Tab-separated table of C-alpha atoms and ligand atoms in Angstrom:
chain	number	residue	atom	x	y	z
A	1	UNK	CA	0.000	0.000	0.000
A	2	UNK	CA	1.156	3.440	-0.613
A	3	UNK	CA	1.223	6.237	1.420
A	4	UNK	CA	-1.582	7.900	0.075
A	5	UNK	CA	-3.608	4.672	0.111
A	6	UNK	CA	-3.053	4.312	4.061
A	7	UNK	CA	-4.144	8.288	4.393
A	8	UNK	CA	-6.787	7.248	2.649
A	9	UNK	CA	-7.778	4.199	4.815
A	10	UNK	CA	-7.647	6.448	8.349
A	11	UNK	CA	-9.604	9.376	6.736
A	12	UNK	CA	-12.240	7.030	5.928
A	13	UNK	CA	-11.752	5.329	9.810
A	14	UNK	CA	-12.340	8.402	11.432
A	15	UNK	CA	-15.766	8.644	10.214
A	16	UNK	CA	-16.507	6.324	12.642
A	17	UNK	CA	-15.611	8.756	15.282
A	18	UNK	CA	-17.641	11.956	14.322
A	19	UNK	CA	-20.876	12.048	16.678
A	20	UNK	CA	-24.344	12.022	14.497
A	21	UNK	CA	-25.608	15.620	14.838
A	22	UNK	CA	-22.976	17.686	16.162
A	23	UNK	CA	-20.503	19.806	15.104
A	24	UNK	CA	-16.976	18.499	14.023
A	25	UNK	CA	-12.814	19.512	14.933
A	26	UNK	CA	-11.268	19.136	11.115
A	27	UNK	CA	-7.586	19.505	11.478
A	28	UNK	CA	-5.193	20.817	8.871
A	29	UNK	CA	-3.348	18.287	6.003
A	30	UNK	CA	-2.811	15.858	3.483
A	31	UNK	CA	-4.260	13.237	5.384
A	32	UNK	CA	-7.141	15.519	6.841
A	33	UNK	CA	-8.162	16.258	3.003
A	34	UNK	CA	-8.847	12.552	2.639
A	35	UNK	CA	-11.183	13.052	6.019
A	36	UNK	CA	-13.074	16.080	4.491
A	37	UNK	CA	-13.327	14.233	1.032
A	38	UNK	CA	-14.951	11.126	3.628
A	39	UNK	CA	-16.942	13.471	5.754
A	40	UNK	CA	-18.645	15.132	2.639
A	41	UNK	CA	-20.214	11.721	1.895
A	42	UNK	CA	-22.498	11.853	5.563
A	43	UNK	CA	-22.118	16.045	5.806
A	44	UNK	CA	-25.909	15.546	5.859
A	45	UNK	CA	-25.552	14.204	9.526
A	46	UNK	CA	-23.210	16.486	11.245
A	47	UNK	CA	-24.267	20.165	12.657
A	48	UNK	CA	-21.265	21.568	11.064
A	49	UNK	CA	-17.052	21.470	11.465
A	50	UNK	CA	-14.850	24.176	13.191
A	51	UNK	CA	-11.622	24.570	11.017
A	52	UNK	CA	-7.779	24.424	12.206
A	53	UNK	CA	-6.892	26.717	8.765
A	54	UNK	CA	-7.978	28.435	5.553
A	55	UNK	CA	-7.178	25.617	3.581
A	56	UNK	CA	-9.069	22.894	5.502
A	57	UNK	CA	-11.861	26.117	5.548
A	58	UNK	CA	-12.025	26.004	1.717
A	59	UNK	CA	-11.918	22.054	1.117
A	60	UNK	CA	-14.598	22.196	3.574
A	61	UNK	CA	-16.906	24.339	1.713
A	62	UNK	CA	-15.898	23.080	-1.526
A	63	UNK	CA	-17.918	19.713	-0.211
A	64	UNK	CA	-21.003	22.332	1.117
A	65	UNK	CA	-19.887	21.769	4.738
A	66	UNK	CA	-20.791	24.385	6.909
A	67	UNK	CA	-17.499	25.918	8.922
A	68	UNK	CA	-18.417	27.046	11.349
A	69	UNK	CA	-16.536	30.230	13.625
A	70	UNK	CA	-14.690	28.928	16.909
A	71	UNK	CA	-16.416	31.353	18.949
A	72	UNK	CA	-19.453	30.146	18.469
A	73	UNK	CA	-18.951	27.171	19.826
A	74	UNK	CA	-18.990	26.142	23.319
A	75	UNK	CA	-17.955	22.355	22.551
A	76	UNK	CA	-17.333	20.083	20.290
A	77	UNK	CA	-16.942	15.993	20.829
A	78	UNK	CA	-14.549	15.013	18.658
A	79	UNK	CA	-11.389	16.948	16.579
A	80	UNK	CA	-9.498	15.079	13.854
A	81	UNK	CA	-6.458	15.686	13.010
A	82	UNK	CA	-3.353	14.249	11.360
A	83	UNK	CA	0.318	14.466	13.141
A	84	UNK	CA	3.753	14.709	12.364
A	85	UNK	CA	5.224	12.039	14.956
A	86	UNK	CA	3.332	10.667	17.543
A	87	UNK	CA	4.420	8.496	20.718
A	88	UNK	CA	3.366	5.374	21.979
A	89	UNK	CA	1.514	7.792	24.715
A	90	UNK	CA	-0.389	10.039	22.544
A	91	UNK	CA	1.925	13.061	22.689
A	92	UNK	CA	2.900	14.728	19.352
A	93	UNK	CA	4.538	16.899	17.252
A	94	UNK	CA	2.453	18.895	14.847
A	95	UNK	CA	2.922	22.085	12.654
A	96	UNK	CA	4.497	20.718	9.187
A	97	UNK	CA	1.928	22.639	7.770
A	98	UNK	CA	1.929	25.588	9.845
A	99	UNK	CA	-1.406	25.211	10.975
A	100	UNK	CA	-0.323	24.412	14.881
A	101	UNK	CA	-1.745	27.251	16.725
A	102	UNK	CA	-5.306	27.218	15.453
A	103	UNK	CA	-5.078	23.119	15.822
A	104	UNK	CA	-3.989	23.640	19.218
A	105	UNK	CA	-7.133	26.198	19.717
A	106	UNK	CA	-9.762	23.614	18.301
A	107	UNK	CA	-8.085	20.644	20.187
A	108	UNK	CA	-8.627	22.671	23.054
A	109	UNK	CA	-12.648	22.780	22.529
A	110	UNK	CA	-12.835	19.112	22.091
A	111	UNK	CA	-13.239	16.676	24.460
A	112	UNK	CA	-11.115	14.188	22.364
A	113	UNK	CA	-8.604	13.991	20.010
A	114	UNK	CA	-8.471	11.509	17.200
A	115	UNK	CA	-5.173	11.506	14.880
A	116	UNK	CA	-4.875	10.065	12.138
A	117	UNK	CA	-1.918	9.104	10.449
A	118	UNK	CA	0.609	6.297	8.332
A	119	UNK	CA	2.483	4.102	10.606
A	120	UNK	CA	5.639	5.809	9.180
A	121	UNK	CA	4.508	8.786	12.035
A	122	UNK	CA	4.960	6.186	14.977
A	123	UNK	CA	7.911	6.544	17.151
A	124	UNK	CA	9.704	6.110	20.752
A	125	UNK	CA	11.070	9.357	21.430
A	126	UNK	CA	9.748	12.529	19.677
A	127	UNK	CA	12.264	15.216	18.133
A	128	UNK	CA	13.091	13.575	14.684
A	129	UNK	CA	10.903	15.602	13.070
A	130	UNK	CA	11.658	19.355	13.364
A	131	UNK	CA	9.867	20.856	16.072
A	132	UNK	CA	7.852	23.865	14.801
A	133	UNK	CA	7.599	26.760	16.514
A	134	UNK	CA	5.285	29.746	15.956
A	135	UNK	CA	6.219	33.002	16.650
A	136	UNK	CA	5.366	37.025	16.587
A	137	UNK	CA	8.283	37.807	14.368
A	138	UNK	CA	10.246	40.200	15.795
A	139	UNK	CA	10.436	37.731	18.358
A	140	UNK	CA	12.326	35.003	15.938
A	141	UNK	CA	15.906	35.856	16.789
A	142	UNK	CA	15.900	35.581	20.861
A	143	UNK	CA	13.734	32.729	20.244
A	144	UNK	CA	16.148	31.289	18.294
A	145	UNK	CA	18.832	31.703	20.510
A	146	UNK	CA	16.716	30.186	23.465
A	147	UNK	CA	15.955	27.133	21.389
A	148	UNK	CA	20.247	26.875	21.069
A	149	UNK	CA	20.107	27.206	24.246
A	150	UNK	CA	18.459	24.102	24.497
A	151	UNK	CA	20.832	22.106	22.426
A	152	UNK	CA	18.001	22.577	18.681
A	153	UNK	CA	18.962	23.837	15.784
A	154	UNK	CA	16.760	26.499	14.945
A	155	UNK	CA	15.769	27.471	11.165
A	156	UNK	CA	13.729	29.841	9.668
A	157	UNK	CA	11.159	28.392	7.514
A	158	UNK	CA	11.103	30.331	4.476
A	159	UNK	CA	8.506	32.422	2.948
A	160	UNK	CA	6.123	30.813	5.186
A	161	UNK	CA	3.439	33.626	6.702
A	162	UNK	CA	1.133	32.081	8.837
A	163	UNK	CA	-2.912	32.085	8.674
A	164	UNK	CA	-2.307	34.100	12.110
A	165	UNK	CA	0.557	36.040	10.762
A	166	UNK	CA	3.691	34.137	12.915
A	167	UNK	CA	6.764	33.050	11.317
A	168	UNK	CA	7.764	29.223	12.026
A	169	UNK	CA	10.606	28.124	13.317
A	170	UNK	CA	11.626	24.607	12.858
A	171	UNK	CA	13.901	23.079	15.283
A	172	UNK	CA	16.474	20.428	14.396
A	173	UNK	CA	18.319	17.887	17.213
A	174	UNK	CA	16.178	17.682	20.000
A	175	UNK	CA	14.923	14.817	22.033
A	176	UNK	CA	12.306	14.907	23.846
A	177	UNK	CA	11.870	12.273	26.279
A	178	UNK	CA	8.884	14.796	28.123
A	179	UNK	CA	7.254	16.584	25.987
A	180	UNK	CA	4.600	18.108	28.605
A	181	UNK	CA	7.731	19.508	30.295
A	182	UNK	CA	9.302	20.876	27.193
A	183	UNK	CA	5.734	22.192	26.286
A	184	UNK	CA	5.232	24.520	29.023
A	185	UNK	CA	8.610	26.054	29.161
A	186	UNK	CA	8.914	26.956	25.129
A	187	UNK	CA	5.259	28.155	25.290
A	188	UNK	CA	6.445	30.509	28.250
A	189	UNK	CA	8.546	32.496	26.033
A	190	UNK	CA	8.091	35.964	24.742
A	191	UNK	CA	6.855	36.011	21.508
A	192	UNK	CA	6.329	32.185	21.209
A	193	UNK	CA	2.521	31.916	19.761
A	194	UNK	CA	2.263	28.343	19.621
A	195	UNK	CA	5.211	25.142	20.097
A	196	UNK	CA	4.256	22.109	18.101
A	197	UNK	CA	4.074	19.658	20.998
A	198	UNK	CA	1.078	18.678	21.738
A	199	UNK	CA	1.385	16.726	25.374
A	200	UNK	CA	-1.299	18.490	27.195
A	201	UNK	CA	-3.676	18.346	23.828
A	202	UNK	CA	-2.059	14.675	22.979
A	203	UNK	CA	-4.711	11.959	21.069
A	204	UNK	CA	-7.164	9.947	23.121
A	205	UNK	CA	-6.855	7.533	20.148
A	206	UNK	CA	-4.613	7.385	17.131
A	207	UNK	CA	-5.943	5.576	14.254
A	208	UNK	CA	-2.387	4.275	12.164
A	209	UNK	CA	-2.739	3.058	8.821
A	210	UNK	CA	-0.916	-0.195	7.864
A	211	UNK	CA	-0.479	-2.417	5.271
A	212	UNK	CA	-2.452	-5.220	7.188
A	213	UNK	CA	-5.366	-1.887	8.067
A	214	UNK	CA	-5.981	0.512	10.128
A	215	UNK	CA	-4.328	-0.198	14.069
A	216	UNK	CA	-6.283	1.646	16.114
A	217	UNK	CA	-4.005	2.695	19.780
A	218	UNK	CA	-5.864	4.038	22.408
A	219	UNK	CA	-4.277	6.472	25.494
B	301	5RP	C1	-0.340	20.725	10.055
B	301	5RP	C2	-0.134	19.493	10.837
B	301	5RP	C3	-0.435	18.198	10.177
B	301	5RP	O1	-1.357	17.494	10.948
B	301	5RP	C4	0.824	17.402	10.064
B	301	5RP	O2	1.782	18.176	9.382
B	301	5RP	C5	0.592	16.093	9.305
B	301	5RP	O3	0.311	16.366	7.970
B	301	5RP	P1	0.139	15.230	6.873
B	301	5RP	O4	-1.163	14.557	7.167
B	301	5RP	O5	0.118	15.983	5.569
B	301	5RP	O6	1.304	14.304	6.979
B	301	5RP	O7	0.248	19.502	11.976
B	301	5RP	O8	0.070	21.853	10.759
């Protein structure tokens, strides 16, 4: 199976997941899209979806699903969303596609986070993946120099603007055997929007596409 195939597979899986009737968390993604191109098949049967980004915002109405605005929601059951590594507890790091912060802000409504992802996203220890960081940018420089600090290797990703207007920075070399810890104290930082780790919003289940189906792990 290729990697597109097992996207496929979990997008469809997490259909399972979204609650007859009520509104829906859509996350941000290639493997999201193949969720929004599943969820327009029952979009009949949910109240709506609060989006994590422009992009999942247009695929969404492209289908005639209703997006609906954050604020107006007091809660939602379930978000869905795609990762760039997850651990064998449900912590992760997210942000390849910039779209962390307003992930972070929709995980935060939800009662439960699903991911969905390719087993290839699996691993022990987070920090292969850079660690994105969002930030106000005049703030990219010290925050740079704090992430050193840390023993990354900070990088400017280029000509990315977010949907929020940060700057990303994407941070090489780091392990990080606890990511709740590492969390709070990049978060703390002036000028830090948003850190890609996502211990405190980690998965209740993660739904991991293999050759032999879809695994499902639950935290
Ligand atoms: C976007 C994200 C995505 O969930 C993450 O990058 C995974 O994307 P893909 O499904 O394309 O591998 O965090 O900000």
């Amino acid at each position: 199976m290729t990697q597109d195939e097992l996207k496929a597979l979990v997008g469809q899986a997490a259909l399972a997941y979204v609650v007859p009737g009520q509104v829906v968390g859509v996350g941000t993604g290639s493997t999201v899209n193949c969720f929004i191109d599943a969820l327009a098949t029952i979009k009949g049967r949910i109240a709506g979806a609060v989006s994590s980004s422009e992009k999942s915002t247009e695929r969404l109405r492209a289908h005639g699903i209703q997006v609906l605005d954050s604020n107006g929601v007091e809660q939602i059951p379930v978000y869905i969303d795609g990762a760039d590594e997850i651990d064998q507890a449900g912590h992760m790091i997210k942000g390849g596609g910039a779209a962390l912060t307003r992930e972070k802000i929709v995980a935060d409504i939800a009662e439960r986070f699903i991911c969905i992802a390719d087993e290839s996203k699996l691993v022990q220890t987070l920090g292969r993946f850079p660690l994105p960081v969002e930030v106000i940018p005049m703030a990219a420089a010290q925050v740079s120099r704090r992430l050193r600090a840390l023993g990354g290797e900070p990088a400017l990703r280029a000509g990315v603007v977010t949907d929020n207007g940060g700057h990303i920075i994407d941070v090489r070399g780091l392990r990080i055997t606890d990511p709740a810890a590492m969390e709070f104290e990049i978060n703390q930082w002036p000028g830090v929007i948003t850190v890609g780790i996502f211990a405190r919003h980690r998965a209740s289940v993660c739904l991991l596409g293999t050759p032999q189906g879809v695994r499902t792990l639950s935290f």
